[in-house]
mmCIF file of C-alpha atoms and ligand atoms in Angstrom:
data_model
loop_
_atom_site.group_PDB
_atom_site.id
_atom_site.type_symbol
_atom_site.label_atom_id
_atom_site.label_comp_id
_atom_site.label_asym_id
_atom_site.label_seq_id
_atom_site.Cartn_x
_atom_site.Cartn_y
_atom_site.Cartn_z
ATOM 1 C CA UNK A 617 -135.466 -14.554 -131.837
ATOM 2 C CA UNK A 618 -138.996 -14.047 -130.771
ATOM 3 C CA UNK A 619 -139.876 -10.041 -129.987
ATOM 4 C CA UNK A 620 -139.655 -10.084 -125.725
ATOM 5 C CA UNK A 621 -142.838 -8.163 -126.113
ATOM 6 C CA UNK A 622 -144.311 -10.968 -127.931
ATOM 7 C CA UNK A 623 -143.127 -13.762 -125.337
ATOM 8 C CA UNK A 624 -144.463 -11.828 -122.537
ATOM 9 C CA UNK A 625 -147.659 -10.828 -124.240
ATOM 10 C CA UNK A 626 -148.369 -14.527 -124.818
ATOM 11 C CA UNK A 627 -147.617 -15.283 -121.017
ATOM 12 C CA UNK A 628 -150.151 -12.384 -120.003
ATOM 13 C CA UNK A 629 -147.071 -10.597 -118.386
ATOM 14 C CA UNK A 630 -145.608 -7.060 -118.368
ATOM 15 C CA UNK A 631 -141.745 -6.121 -117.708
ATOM 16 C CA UNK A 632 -141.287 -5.233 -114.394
ATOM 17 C CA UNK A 633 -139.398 -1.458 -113.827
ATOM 18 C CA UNK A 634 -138.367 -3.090 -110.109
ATOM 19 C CA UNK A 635 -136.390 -5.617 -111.797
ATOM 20 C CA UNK A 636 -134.850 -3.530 -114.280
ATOM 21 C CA UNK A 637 -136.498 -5.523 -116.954
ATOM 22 C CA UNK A 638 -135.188 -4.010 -120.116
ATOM 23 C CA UNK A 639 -135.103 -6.640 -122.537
ATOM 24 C CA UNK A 640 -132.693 -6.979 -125.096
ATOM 25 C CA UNK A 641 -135.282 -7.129 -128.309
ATOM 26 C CA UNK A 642 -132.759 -6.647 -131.407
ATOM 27 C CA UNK A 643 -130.756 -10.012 -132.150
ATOM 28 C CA UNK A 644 -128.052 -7.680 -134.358
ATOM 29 C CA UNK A 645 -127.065 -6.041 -130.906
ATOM 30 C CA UNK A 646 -127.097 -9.435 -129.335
ATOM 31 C CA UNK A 647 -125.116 -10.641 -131.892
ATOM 32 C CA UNK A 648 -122.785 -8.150 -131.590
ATOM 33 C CA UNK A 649 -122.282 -8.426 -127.841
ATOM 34 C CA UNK A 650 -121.578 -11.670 -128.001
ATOM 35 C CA UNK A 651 -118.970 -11.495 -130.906
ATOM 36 C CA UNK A 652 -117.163 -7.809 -129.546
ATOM 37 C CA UNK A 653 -117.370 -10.081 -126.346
ATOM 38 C CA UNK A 654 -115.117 -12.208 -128.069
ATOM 39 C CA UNK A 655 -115.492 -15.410 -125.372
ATOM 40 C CA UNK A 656 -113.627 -18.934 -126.283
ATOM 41 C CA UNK A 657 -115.705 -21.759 -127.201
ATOM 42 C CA UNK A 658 -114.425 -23.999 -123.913
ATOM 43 C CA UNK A 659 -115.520 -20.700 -122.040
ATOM 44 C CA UNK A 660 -118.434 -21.577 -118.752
ATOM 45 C CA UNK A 661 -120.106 -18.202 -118.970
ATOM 46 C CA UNK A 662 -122.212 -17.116 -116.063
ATOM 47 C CA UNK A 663 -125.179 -15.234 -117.494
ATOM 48 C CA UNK A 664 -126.617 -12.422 -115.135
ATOM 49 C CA UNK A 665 -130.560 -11.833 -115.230
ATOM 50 C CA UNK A 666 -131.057 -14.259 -118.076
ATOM 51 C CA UNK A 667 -134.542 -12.855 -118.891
ATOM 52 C CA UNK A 668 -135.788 -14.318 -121.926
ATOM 53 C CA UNK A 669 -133.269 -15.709 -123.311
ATOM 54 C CA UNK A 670 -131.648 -12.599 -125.584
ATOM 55 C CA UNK A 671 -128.120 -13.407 -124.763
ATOM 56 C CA UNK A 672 -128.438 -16.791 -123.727
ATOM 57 C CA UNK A 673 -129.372 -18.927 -126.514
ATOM 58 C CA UNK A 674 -126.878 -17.282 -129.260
ATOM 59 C CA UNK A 675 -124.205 -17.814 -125.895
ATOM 60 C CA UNK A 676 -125.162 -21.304 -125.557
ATOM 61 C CA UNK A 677 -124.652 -21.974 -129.546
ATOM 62 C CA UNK A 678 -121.011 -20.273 -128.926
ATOM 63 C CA UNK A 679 -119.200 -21.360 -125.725
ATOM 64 C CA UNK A 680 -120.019 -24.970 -123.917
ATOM 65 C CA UNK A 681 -122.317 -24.386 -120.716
ATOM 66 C CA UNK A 682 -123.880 -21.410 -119.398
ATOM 67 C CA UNK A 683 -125.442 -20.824 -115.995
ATOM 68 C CA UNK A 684 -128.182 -18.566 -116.403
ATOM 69 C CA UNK A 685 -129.266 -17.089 -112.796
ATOM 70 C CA UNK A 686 -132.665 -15.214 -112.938
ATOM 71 C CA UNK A 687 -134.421 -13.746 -110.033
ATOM 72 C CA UNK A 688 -138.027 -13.550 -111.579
ATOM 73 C CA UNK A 689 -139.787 -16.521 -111.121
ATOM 74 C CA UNK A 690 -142.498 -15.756 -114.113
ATOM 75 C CA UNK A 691 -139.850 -15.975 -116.703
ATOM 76 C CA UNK A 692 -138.221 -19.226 -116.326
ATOM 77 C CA UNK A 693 -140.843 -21.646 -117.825
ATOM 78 C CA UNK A 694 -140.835 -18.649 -121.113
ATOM 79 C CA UNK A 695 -137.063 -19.108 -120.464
ATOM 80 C CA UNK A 696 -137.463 -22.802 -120.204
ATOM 81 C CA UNK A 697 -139.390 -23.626 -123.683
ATOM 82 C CA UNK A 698 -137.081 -21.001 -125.848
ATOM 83 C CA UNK A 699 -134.289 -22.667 -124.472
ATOM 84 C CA UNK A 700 -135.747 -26.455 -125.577
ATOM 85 C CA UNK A 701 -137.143 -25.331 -128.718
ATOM 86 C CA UNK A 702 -133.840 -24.472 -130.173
ATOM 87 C CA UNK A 703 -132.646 -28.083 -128.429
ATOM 88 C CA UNK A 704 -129.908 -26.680 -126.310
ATOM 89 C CA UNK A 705 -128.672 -28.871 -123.400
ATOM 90 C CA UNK A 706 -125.649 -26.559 -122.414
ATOM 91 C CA UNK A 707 -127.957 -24.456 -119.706
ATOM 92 C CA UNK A 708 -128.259 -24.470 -116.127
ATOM 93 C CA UNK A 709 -131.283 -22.376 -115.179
ATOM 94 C CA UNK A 710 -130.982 -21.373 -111.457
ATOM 95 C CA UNK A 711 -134.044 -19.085 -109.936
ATOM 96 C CA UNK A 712 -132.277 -17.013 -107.637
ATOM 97 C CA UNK A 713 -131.404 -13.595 -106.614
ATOM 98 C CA UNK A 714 -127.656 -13.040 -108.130
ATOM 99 C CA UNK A 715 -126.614 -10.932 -104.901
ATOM 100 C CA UNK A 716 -127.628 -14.451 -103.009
ATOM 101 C CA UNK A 717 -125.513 -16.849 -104.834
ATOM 102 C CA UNK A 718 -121.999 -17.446 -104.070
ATOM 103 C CA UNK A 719 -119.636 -17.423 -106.962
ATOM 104 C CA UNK A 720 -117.623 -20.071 -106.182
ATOM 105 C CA UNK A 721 -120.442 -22.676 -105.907
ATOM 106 C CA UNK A 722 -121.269 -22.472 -109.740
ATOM 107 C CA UNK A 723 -117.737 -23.330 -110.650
ATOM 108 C CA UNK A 724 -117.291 -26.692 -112.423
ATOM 109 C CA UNK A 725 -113.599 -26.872 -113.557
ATOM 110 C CA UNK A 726 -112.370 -23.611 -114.930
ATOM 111 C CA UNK A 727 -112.556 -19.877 -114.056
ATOM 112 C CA UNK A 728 -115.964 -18.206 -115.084
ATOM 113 C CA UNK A 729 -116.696 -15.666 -117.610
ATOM 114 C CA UNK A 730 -119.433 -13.254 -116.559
ATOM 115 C CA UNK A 731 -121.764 -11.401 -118.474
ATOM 116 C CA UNK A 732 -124.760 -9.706 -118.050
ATOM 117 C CA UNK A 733 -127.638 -7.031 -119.437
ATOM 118 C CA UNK A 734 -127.851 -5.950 -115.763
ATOM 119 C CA UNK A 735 -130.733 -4.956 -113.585
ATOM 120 C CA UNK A 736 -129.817 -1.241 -113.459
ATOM 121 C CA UNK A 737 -131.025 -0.429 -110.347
ATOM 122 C CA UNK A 738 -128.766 -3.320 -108.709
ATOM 123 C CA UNK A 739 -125.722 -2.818 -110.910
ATOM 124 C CA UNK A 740 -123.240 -1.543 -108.538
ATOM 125 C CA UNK A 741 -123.888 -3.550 -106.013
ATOM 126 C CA UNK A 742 -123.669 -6.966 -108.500
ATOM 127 C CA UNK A 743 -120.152 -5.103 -109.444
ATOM 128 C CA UNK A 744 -119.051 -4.575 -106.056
ATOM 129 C CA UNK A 745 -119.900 -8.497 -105.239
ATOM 130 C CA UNK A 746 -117.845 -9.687 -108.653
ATOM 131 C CA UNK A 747 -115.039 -7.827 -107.614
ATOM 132 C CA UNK A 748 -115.108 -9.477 -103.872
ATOM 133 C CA UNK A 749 -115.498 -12.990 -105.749
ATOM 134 C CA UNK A 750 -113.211 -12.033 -108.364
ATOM 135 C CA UNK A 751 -111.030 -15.542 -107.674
ATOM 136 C CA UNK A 752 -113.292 -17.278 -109.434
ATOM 137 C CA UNK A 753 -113.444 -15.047 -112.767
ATOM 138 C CA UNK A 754 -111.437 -14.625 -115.279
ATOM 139 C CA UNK A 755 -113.057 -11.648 -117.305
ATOM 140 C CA UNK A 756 -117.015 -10.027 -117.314
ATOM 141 C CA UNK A 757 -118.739 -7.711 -120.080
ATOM 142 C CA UNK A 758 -121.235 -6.091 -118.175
ATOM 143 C CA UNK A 759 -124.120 -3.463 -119.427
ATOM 144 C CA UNK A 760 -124.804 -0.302 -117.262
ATOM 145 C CA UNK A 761 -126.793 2.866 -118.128
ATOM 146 C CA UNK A 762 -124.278 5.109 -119.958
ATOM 147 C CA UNK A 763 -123.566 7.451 -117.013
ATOM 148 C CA UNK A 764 -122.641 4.709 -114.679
ATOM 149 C CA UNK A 765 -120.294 3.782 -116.887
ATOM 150 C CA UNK A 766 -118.804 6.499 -117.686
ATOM 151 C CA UNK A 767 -118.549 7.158 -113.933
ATOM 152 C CA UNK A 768 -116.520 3.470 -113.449
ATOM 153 C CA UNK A 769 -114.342 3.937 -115.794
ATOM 154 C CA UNK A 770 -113.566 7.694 -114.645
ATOM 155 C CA UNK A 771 -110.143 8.683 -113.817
ATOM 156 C CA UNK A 772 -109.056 10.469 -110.147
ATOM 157 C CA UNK A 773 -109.416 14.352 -110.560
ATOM 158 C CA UNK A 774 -113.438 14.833 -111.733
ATOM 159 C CA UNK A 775 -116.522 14.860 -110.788
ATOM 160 C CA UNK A 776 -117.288 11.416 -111.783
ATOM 161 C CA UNK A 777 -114.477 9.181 -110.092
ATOM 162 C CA UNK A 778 -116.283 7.650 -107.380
ATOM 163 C CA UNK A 779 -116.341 4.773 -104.769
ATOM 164 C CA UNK A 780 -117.013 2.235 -107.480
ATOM 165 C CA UNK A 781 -114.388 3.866 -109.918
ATOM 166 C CA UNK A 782 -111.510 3.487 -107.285
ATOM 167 C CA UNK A 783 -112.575 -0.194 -106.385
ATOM 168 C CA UNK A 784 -113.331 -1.127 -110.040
ATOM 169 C CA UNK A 785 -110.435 0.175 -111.286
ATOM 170 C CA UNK A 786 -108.390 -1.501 -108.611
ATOM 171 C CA UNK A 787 -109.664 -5.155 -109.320
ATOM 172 C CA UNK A 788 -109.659 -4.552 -112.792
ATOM 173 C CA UNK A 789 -108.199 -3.334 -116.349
ATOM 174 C CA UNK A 790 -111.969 -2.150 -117.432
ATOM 175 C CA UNK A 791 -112.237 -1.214 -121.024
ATOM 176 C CA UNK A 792 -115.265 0.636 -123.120
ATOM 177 C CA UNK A 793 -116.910 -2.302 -125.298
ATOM 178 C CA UNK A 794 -119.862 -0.224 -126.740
ATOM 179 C CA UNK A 795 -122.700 2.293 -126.254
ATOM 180 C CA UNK A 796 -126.397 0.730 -126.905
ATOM 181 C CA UNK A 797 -128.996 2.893 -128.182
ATOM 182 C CA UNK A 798 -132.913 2.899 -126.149
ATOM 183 C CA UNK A 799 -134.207 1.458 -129.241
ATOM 184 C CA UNK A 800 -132.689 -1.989 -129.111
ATOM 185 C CA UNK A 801 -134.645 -2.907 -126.095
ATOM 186 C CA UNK A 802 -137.990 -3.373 -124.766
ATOM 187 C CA UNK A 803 -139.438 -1.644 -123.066
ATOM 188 C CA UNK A 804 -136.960 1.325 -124.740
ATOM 189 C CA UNK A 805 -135.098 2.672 -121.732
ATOM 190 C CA UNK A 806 -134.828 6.562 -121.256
ATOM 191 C CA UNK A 807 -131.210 6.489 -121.327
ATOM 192 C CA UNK A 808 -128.104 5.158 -123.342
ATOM 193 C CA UNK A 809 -126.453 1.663 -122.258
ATOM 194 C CA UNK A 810 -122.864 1.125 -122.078
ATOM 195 C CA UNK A 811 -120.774 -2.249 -121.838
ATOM 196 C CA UNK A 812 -117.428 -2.605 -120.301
ATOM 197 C CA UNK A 813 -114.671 -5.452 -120.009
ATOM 198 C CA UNK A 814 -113.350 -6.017 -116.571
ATOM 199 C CA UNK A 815 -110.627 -8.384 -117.021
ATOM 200 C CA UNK A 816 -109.843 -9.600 -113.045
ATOM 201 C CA UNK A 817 -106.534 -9.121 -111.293
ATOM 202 C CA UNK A 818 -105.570 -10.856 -108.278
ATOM 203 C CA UNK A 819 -103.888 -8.277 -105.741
ATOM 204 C CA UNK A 820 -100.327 -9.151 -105.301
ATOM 205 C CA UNK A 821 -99.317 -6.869 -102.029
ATOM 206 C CA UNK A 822 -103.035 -7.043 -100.131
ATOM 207 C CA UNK A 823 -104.133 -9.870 -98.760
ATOM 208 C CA UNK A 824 -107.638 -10.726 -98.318
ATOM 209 C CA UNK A 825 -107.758 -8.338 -94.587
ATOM 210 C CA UNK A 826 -105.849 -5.805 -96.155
ATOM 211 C CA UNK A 827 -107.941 -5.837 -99.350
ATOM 212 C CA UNK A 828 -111.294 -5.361 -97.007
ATOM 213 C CA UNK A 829 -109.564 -2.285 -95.575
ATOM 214 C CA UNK A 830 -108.816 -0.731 -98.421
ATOM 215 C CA UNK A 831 -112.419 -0.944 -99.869
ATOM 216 C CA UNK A 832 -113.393 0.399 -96.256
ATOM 217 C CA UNK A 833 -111.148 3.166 -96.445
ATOM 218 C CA UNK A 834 -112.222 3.895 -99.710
ATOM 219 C CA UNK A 835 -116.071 3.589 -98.873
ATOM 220 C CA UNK A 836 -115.600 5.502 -95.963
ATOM 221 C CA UNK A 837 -113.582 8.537 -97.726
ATOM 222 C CA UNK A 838 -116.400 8.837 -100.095
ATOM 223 C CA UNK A 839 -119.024 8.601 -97.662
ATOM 224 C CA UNK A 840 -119.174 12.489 -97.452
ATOM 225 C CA UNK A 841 -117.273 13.289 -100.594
ATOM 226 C CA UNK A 842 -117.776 17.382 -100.744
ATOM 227 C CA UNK A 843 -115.832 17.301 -97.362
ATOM 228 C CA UNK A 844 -111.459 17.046 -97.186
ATOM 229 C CA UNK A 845 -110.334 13.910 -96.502
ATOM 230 C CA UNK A 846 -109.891 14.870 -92.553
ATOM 231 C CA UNK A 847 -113.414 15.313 -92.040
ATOM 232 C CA UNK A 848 -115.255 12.995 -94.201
ATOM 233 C CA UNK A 849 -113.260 9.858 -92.724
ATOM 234 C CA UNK A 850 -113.404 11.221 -88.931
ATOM 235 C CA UNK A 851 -116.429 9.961 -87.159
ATOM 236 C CA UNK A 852 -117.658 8.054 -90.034
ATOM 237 C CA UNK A 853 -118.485 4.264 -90.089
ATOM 238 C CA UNK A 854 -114.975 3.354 -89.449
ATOM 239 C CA UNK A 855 -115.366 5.509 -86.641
ATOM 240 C CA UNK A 856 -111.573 6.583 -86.559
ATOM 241 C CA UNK A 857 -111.011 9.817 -84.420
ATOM 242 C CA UNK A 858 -109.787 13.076 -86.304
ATOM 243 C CA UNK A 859 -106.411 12.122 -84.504
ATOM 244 C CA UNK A 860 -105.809 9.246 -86.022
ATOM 245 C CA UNK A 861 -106.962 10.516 -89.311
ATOM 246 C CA UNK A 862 -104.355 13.065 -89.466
ATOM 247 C CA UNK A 863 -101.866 10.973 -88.612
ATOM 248 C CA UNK A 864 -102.558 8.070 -91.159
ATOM 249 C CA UNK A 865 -102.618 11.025 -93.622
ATOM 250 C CA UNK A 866 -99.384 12.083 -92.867
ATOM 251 C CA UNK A 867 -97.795 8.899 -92.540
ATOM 252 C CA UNK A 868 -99.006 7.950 -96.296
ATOM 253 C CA UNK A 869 -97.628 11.615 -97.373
ATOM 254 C CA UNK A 870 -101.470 12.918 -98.441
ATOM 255 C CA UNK A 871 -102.513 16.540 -97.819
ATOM 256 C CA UNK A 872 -105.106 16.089 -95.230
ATOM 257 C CA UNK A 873 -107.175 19.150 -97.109
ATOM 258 C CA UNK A 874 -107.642 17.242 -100.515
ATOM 259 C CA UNK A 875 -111.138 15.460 -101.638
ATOM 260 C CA UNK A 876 -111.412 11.395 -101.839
ATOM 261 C CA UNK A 877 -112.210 12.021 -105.835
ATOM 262 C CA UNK A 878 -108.974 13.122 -106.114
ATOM 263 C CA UNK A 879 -106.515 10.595 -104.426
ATOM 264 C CA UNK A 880 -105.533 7.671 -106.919
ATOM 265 C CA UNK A 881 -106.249 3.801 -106.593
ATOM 266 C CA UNK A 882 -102.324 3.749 -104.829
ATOM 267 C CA UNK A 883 -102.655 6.745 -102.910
ATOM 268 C CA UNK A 884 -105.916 4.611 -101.206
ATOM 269 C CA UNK A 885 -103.524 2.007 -100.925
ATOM 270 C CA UNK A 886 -100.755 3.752 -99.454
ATOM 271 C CA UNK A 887 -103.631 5.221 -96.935
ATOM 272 C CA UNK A 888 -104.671 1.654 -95.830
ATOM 273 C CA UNK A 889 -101.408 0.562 -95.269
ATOM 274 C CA UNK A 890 -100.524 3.793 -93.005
ATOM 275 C CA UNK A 891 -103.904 2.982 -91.064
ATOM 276 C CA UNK A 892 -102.658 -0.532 -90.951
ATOM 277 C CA UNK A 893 -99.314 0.424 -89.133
ATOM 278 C CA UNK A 894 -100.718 2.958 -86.789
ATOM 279 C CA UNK A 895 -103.797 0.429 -85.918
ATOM 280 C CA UNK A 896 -100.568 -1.918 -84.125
HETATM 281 N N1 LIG B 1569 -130.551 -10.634 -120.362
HETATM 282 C C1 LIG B 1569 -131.879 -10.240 -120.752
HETATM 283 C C2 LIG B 1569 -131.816 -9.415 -121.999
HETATM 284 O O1 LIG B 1569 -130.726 -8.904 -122.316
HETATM 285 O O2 LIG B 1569 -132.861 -9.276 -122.653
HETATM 286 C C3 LIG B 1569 -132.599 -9.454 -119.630
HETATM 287 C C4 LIG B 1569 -131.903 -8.192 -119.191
HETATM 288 S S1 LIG B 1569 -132.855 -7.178 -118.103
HETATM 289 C C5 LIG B 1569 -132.028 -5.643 -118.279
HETATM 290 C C6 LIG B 1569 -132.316 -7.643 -116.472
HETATM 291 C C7 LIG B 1569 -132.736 -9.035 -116.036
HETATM 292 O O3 LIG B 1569 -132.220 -9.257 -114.715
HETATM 293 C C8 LIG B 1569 -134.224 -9.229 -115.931
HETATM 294 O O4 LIG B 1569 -134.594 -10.443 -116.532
HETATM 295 C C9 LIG B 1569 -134.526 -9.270 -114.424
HETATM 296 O O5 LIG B 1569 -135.646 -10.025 -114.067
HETATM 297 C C10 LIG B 1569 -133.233 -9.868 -113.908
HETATM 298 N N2 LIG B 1569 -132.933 -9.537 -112.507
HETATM 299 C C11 LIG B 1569 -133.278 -8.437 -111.810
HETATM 300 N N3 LIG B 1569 -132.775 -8.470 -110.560
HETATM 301 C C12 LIG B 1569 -132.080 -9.643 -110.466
HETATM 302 C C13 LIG B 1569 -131.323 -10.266 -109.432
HETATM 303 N N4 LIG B 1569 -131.194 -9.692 -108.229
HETATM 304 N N5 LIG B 1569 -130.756 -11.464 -109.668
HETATM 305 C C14 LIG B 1569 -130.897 -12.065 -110.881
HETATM 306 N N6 LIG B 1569 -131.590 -11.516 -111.913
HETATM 307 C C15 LIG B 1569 -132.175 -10.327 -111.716
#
């Protein structure tokens, strides 16, 4: 693997802080990713923010295609030559913006696997988007910076559990892969990395209307998340009156006085549903 400072140096190009552009320069923690990731060798992995080429070439040798999607345009002829010096023909290389692409179009015959060194300052919202296109995949290992990780995978009750925690942990058993040191990319972040498994579940109670609801109602509880529960939803985007608040509180038995970081993934669901009943 050729140093990313090298390949860009030789392209007269710098890493770009707007992109997130950390890129993975030590092939051991490559390596590693991909084998913890443990992926099967029929696998079609979806590669998010390919860069140059860290994870995809070693994924390529492993599992038989990869789509690679890559938002900066400067990268993909670097991208390009790696990829056809090492005489791989397994890669699609599509120059887009991830948050653009629909899921299901890159589907060929089987569920995807996703995985990605991701653009921090994007990450949630590429997690949100996999979790509303989760039909289509079957399990992602995804990198965040340490705290936003430790804030997904956060139980109800702290400080950390948040919007993404309650809709993460709803679509998803998520489990702690491994923490990445600053010194195994370049430019070095600041901060520590951490990668999690999401392995997908399909709701069996919700259906899709329901679902969006319930990632409303969440959204919307945490939109003011110092306030109880009866103030923080009243008025807010869903625009429900204190009213009818109250009541969908006490119809899904929830003390209108407790804080959205401390109500459980089913105590949001039993919320939606009473909002559901009382909505006609
Ligand atoms: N995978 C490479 C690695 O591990 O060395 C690069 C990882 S770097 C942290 C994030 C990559 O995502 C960059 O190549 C960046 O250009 C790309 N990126 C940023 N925003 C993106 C977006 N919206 N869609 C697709 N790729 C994006």
């Amino acid at each position: 693997m050729t140093h990313p400072g090298q390949l860009l140096k030789q392209a007269g190009l710098y890493a770009g802080k707007e992109l997130g552009q950390n890129f993975l320069s030590n092939p051991g923690t490559a390596k590693m990713i991909i084998e913890k990731a443990g992926i099967s060798e029929d696998a079609h992995v979806l590669e998010i923010g390919s860069g140059l080429g860290a994870l995809t070439l070693p994924l390529a040798k492993k599992v038989s295609h990869v789509t690679a999607v890559e938002k900066d345009g400067r990268l993909i002829p670097i991208l390009r030559e790696v990829i056809d010096n090492e005489g791989l023909k397994n890669i699609d290389i599509i120059h887009q913006d991830i948050l653009k692409i629909q899921i299901k179009d890159l589907l060929k015959d089987k569920k995807l696997v996703v995985i990605g060194n991701l653009p921090y300052n994007i990450s949630s919202q590429i997690l949100i988007k996999l979790v509303e296109e989760r039909k289509y995949i079957e399990k992602a290992f995804l990198m965040f910076q340490k705290e936003l990780g430790t804030r997904i995978l956060a139980p109800p009750g702290g400080r950390e559990y948040s919007r993404l925690s309650a809709v993460s942990q709803y679509a998803a058993k998520i489990s702690f892969v491994a923490d990445i040191g600053p010194s195994s990319f370049f430019p070095s972040p600041d901060v520590y990395s951490t990668i999690l498994q999401f392995k997908f579940i399909q709701s069996e109670d919700l259906d899709e209307s329901q679902e969006k609801l319930l990632f409303d109602v969440i959204k919307s509880a945490f939109s003011k998340r110092r306030k109880t529960l009866k103030n923080s939803m009243a008025g807010g985007e869903l625009e429900y009156k204190k009213e009818f608040v109250l009541q969908a509180l006490a119809l899904a038995t929830i003390d209108p006085q407790r804080r959205a970081e401390t109500l459980s993934v089913e105590e949001f669901k039993a919320l939606s549903r009473a909002i559901r009943a009382i909505s006609g």
